[in-house]
PDB file of C-alpha atoms in Angstrom:
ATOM      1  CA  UNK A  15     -13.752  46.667 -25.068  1.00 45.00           C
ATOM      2  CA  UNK A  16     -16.232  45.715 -27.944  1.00 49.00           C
ATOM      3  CA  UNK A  17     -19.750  46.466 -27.093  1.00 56.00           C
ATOM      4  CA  UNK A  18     -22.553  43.854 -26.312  1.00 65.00           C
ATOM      5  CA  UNK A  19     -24.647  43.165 -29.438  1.00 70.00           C
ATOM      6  CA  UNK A  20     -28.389  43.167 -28.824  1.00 68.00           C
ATOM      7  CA  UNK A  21     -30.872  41.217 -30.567  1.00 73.00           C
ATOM      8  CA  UNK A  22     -34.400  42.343 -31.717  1.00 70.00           C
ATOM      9  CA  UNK A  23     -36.285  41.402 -28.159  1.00 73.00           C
ATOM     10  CA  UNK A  24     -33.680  42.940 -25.923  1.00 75.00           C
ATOM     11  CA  UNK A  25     -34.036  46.363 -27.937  1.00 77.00           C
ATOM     12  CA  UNK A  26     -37.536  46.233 -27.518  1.00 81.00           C
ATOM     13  CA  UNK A  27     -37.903  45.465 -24.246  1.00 80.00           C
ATOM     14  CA  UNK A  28     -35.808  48.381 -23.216  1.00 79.00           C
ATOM     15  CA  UNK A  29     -37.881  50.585 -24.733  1.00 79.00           C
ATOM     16  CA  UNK A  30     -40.840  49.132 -23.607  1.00 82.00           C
ATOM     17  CA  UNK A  31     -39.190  49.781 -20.304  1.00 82.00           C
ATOM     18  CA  UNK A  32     -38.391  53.262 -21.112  1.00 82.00           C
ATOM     19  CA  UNK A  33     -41.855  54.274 -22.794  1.00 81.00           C
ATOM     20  CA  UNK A  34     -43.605  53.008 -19.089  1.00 82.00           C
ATOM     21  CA  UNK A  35     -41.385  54.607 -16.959  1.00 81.00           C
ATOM     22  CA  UNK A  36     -40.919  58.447 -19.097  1.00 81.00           C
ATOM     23  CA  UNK A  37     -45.314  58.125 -19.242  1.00 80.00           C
ATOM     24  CA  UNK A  38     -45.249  57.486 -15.492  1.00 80.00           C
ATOM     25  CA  UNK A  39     -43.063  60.510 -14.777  1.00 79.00           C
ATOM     26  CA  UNK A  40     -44.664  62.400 -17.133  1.00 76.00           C
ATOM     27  CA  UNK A  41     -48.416  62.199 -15.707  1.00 76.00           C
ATOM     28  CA  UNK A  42     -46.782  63.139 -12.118  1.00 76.00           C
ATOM     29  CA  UNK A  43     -44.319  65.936 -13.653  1.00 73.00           C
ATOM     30  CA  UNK A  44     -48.118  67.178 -15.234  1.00 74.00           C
ATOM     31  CA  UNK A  45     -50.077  67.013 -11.892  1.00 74.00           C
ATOM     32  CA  UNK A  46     -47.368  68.773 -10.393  1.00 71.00           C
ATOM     33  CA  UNK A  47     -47.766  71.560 -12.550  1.00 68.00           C
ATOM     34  CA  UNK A  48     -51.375  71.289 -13.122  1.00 70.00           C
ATOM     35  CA  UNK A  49     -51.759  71.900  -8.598  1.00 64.00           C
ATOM     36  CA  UNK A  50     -49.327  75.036  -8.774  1.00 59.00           C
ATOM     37  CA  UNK A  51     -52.373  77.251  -9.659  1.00 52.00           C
ATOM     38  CA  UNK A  52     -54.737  75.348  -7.849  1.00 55.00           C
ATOM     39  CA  UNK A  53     -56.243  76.968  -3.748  1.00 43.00           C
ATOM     40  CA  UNK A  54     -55.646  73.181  -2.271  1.00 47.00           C
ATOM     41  CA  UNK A  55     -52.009  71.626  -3.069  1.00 43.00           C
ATOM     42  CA  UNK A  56     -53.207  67.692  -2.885  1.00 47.00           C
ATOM     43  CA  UNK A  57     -50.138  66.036  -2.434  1.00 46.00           C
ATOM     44  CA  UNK A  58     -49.044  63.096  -5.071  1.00 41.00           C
ATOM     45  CA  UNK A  59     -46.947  60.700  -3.782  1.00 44.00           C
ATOM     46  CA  UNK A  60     -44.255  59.384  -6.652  1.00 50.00           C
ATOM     47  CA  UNK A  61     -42.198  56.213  -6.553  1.00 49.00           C
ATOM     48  CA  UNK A  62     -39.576  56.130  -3.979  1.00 56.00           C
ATOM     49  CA  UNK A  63     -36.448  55.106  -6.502  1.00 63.00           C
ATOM     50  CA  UNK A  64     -34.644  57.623  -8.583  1.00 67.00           C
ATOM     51  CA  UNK A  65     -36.248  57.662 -11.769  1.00 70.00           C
ATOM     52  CA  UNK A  66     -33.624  56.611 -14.173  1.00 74.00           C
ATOM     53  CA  UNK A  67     -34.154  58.290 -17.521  1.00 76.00           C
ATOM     54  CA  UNK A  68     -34.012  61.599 -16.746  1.00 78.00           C
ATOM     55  CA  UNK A  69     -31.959  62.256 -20.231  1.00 79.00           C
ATOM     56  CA  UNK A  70     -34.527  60.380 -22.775  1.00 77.00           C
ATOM     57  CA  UNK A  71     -37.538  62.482 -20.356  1.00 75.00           C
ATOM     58  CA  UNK A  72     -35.492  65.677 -20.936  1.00 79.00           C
ATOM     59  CA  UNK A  73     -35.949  65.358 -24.450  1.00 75.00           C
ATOM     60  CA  UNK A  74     -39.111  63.934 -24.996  1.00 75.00           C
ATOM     61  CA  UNK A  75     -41.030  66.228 -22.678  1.00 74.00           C
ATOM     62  CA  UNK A  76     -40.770  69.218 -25.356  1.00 76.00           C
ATOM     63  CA  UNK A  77     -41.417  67.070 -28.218  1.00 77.00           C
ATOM     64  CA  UNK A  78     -44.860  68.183 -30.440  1.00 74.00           C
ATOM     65  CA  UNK A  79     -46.120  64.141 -29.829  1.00 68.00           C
ATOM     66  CA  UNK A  80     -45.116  64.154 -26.352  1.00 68.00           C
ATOM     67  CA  UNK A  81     -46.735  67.579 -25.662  1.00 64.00           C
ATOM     68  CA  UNK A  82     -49.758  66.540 -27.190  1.00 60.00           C
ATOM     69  CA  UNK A  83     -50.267  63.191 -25.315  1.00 59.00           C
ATOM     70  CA  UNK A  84     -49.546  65.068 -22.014  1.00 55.00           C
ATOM     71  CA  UNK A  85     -51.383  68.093 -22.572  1.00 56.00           C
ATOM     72  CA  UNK A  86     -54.208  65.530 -23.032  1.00 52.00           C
ATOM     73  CA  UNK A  87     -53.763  63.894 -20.124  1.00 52.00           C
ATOM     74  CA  UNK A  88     -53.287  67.137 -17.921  1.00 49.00           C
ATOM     75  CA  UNK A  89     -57.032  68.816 -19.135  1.00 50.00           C
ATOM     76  CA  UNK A  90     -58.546  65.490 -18.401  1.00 48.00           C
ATOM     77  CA  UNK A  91     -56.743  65.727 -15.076  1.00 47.00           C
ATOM     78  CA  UNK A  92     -56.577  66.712 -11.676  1.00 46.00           C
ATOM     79  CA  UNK A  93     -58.766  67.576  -8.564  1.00 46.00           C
ATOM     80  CA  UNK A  94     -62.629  68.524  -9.652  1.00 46.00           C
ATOM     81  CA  UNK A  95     -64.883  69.947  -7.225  1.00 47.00           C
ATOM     82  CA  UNK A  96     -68.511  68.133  -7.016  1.00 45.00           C
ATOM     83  CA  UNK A  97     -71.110  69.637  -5.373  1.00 46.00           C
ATOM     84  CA  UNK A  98     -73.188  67.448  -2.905  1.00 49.00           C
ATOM     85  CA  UNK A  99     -77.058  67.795  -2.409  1.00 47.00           C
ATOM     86  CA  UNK A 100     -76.631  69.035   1.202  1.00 50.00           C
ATOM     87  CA  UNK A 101     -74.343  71.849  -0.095  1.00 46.00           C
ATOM     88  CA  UNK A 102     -70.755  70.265   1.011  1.00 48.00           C
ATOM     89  CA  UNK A 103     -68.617  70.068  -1.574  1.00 46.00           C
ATOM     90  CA  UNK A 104     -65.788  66.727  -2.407  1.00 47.00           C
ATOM     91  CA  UNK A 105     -62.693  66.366  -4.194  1.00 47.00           C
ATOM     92  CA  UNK A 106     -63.161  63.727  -7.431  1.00 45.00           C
ATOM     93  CA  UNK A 107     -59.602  62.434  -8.737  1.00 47.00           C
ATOM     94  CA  UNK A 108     -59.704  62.606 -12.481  1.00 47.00           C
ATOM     95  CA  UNK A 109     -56.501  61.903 -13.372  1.00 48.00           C
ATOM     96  CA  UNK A 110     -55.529  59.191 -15.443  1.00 46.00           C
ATOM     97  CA  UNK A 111     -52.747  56.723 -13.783  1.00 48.00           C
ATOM     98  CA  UNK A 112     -50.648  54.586 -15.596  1.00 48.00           C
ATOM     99  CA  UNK A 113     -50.700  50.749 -14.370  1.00 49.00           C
ATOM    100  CA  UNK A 114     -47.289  49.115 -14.673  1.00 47.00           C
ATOM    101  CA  UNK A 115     -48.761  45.813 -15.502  1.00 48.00           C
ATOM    102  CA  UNK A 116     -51.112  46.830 -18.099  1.00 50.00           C
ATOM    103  CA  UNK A 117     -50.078  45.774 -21.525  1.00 52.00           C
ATOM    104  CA  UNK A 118     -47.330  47.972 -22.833  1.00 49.00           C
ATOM    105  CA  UNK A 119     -48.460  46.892 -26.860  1.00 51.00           C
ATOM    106  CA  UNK A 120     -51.913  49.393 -26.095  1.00 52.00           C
ATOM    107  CA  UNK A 121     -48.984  52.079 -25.453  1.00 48.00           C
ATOM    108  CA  UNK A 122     -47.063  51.877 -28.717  1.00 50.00           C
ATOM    109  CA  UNK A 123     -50.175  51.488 -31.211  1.00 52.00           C
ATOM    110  CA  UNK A 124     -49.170  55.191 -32.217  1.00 50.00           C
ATOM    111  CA  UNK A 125     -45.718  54.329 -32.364  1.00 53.00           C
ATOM    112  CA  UNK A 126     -45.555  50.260 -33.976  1.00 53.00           C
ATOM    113  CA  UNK A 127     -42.001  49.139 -34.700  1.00 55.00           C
ATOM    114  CA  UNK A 128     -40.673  48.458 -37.960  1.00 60.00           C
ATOM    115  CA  UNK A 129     -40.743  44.981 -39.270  1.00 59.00           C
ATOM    116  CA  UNK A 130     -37.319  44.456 -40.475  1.00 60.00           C
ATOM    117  CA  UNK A 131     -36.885  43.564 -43.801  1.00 56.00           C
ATOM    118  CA  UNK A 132     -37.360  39.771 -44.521  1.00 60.00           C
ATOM    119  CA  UNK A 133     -34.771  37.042 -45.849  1.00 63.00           C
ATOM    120  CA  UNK A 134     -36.921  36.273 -48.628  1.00 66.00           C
ATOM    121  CA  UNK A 135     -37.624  40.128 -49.957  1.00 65.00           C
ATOM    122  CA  UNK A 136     -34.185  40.944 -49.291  1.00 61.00           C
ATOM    123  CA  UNK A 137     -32.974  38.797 -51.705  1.00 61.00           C
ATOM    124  CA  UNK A 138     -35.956  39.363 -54.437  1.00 65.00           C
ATOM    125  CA  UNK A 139     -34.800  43.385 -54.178  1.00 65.00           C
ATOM    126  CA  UNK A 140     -31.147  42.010 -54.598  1.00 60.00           C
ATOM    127  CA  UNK A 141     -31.734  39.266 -57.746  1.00 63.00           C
ATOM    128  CA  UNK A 142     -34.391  42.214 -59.024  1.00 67.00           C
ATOM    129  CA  UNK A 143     -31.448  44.552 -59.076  1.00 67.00           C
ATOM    130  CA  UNK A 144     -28.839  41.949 -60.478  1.00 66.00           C
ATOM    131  CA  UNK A 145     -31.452  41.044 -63.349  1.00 68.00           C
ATOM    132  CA  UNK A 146     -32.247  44.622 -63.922  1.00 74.00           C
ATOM    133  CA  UNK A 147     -28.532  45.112 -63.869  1.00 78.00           C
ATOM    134  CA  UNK A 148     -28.492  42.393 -66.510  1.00 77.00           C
ATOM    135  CA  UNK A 149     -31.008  43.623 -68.478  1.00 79.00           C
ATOM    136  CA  UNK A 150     -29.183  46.726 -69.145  1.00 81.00           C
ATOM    137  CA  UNK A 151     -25.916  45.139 -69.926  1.00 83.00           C
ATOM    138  CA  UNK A 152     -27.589  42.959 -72.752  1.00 82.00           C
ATOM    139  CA  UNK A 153     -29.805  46.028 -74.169  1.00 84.00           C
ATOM    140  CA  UNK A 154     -26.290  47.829 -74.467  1.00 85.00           C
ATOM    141  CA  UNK A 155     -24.831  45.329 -76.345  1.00 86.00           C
ATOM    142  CA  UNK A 156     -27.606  44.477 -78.200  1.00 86.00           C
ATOM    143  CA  UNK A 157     -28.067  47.998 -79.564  1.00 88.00           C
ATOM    144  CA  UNK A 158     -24.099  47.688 -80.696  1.00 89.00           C
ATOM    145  CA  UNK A 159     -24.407  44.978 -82.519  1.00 89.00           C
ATOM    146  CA  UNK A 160     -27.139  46.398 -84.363  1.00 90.00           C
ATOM    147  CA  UNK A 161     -25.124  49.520 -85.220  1.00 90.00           C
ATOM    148  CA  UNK A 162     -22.443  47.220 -86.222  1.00 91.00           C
ATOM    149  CA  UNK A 163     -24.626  45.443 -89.057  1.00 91.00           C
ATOM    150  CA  UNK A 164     -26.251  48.654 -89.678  1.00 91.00           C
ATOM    151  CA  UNK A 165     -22.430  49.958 -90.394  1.00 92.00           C
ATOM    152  CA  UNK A 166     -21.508  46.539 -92.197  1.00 90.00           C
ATOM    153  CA  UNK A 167     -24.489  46.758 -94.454  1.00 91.00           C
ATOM    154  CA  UNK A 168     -23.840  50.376 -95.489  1.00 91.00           C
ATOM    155  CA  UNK A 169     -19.876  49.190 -96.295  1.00 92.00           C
ATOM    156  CA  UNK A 170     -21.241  46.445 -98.165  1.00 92.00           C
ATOM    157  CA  UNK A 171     -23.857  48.536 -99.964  1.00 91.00           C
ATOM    158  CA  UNK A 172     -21.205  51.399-100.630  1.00 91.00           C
ATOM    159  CA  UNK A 173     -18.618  48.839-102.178  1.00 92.00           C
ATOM    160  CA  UNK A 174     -21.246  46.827-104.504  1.00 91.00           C
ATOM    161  CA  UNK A 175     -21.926  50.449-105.905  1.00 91.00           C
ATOM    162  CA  UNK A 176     -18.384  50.966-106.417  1.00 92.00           C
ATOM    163  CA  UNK A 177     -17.803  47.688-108.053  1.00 92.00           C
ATOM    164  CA  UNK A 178     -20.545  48.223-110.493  1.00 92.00           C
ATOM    165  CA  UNK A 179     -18.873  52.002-110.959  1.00 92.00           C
ATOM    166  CA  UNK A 180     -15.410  49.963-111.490  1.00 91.00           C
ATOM    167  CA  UNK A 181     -17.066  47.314-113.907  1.00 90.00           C
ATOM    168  CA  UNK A 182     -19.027  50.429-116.236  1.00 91.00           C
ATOM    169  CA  UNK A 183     -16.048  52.234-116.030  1.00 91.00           C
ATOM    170  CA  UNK A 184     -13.902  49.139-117.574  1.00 91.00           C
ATOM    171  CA  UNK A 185     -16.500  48.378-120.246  1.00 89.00           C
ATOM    172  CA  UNK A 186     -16.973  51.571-121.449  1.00 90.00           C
ATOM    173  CA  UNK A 187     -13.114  51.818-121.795  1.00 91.00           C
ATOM    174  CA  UNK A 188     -13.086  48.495-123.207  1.00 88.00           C
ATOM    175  CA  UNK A 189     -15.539  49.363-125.720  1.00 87.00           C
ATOM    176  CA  UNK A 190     -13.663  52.574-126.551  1.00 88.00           C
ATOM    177  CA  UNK A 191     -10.377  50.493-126.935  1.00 89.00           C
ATOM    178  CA  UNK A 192     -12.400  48.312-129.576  1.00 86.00           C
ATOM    179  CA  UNK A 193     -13.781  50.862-131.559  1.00 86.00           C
ATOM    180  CA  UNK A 194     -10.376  52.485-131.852  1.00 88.00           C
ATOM    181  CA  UNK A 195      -9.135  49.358-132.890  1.00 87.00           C
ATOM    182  CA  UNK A 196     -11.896  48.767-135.137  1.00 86.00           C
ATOM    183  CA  UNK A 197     -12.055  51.892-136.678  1.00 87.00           C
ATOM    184  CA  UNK A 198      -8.218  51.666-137.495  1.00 87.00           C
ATOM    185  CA  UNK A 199      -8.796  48.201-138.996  1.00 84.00           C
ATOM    186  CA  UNK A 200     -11.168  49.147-141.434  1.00 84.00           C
ATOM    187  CA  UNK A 201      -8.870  52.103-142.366  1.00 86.00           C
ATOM    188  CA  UNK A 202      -6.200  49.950-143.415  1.00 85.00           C
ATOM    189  CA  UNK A 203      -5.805  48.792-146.957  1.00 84.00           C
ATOM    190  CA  UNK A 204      -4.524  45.380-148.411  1.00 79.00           C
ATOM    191  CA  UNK A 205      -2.649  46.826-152.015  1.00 81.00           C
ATOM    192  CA  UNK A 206       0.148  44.553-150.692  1.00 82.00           C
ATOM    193  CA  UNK A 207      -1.247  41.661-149.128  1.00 81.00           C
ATOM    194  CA  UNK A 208      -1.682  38.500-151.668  1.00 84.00           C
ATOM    195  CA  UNK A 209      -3.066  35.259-151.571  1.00 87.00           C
ATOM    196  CA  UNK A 210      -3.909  33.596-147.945  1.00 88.00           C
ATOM    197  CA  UNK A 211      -3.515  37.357-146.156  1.00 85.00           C
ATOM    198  CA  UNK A 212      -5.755  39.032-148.632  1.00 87.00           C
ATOM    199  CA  UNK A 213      -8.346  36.647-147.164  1.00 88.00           C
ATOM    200  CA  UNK A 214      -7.729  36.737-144.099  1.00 88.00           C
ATOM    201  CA  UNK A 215      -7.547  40.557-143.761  1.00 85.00           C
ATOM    202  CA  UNK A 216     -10.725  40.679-146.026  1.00 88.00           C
ATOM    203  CA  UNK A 217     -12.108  38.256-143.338  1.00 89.00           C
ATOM    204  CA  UNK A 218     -11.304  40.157-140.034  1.00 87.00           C
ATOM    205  CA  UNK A 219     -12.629  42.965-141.918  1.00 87.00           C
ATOM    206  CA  UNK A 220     -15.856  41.310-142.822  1.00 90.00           C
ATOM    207  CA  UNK A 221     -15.987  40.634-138.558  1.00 89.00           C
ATOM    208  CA  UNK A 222     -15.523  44.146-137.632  1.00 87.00           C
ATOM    209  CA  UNK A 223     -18.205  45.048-139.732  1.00 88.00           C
ATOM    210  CA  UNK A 224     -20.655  42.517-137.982  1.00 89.00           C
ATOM    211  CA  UNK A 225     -19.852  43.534-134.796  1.00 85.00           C
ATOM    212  CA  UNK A 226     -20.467  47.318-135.406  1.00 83.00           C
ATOM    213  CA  UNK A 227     -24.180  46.221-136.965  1.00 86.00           C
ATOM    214  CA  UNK A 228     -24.856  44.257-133.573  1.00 85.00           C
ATOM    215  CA  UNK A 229     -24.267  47.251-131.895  1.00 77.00           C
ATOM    216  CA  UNK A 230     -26.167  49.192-133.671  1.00 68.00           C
TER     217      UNK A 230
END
């Protein structure tokens, strides 16, 4: 068998209910204690029903908050003796009584209930945690992509260098090729060549030698 749910008002009733009812008890469980050590036992008549919440009394009696309130309660209370001014003395009740009717709000101002948490905050804490949540997840990816141009620049960087390495490399080896060549062109000698290939080897001659004075 499921158990009956209970709203907010029913809850606090009860304990309203309870908080009366242990504070009764306790004032007469007090006086009762308080009249042990006393020369005149005044009697203290208690409510006639059985008093119900013997378990929640049982533990709240040795409490340090409950002990406190009580212990209060018991100084201020009990039977003082006043002396009249023709020498007979009277018994002045002192002790503080707990009206059922009065207000049981001025009992719990040490003890206020918890406001639950509203509709409203509860779902600013939850859409404050999803955009925080958020937040995170785009400053993590943010920070990648960053490291991923950081990495694509360096690439780039490290393969311009290695192009211009490539390109020196190819001129310089280009340049040596030529100078070979050149070198072995000016070493040759036309004592056969006649006519239209004298002049033309004179000629590529002639070019070799211009291009070595515009290189200096």
């Amino acid at each position: 068998m499921e158990s009956e749910t209970r709203n907010a008002d029913q809850i606090t009733s009860k304990r309203r209910d309870i908080w009366l009812k242990c504070t009764e008890f306790g004032g007469i469980y007090n006086n009762l204690l308080n009249k042990a050590a006393m020369d005149q036992f005044e009697k203290t008549t208690p409510t006639r029903k059985a008093f119900p919440y013997m378990k929640p009394w049982l533990k709240l009696k040795d409490t340090p908050k409950w002990k406190e309130q009580t212990e209060g309660t018991s100084q201020s209370s009990g039977s003082k003796r006043l002396r009249n001014p023709d020498g007979t003395s009277q018994q002045s009740d002192d002790r503080t009584h707990i009206d059922i009717n009065d207000d049981p709000k001025d009992l719990e101002n040490d003890q206020p209930l918890r406001r639950p948490v509203g509709r409203n905050k509860a779902k600013k804490a939850v859409s404050t945690s999803s955009n925080s949540s958020v937040m995170d997840m785009f400053d993590d990816k943010f920070d990648r992509y960053v490291q991923l141009q950081e990495m694509k620049a360096e690439v780039m960087t490290r393969m311009e260098q290695n192009m211009i390495e490539a390109q020196t490399s190819f001129q310089e080896a280009q340049e040596t090729l030529q100078t070979k060549t050149d070198m072995e062109i000016l070493k040759m000698k036309a004592d056969d060549l006649e006519g239209e290939d004298l002049e033309l080897f004179q000629a590529m001659k002639e070019s070799v030698r211009a291009r070595r004075r515009r290189r200096g």
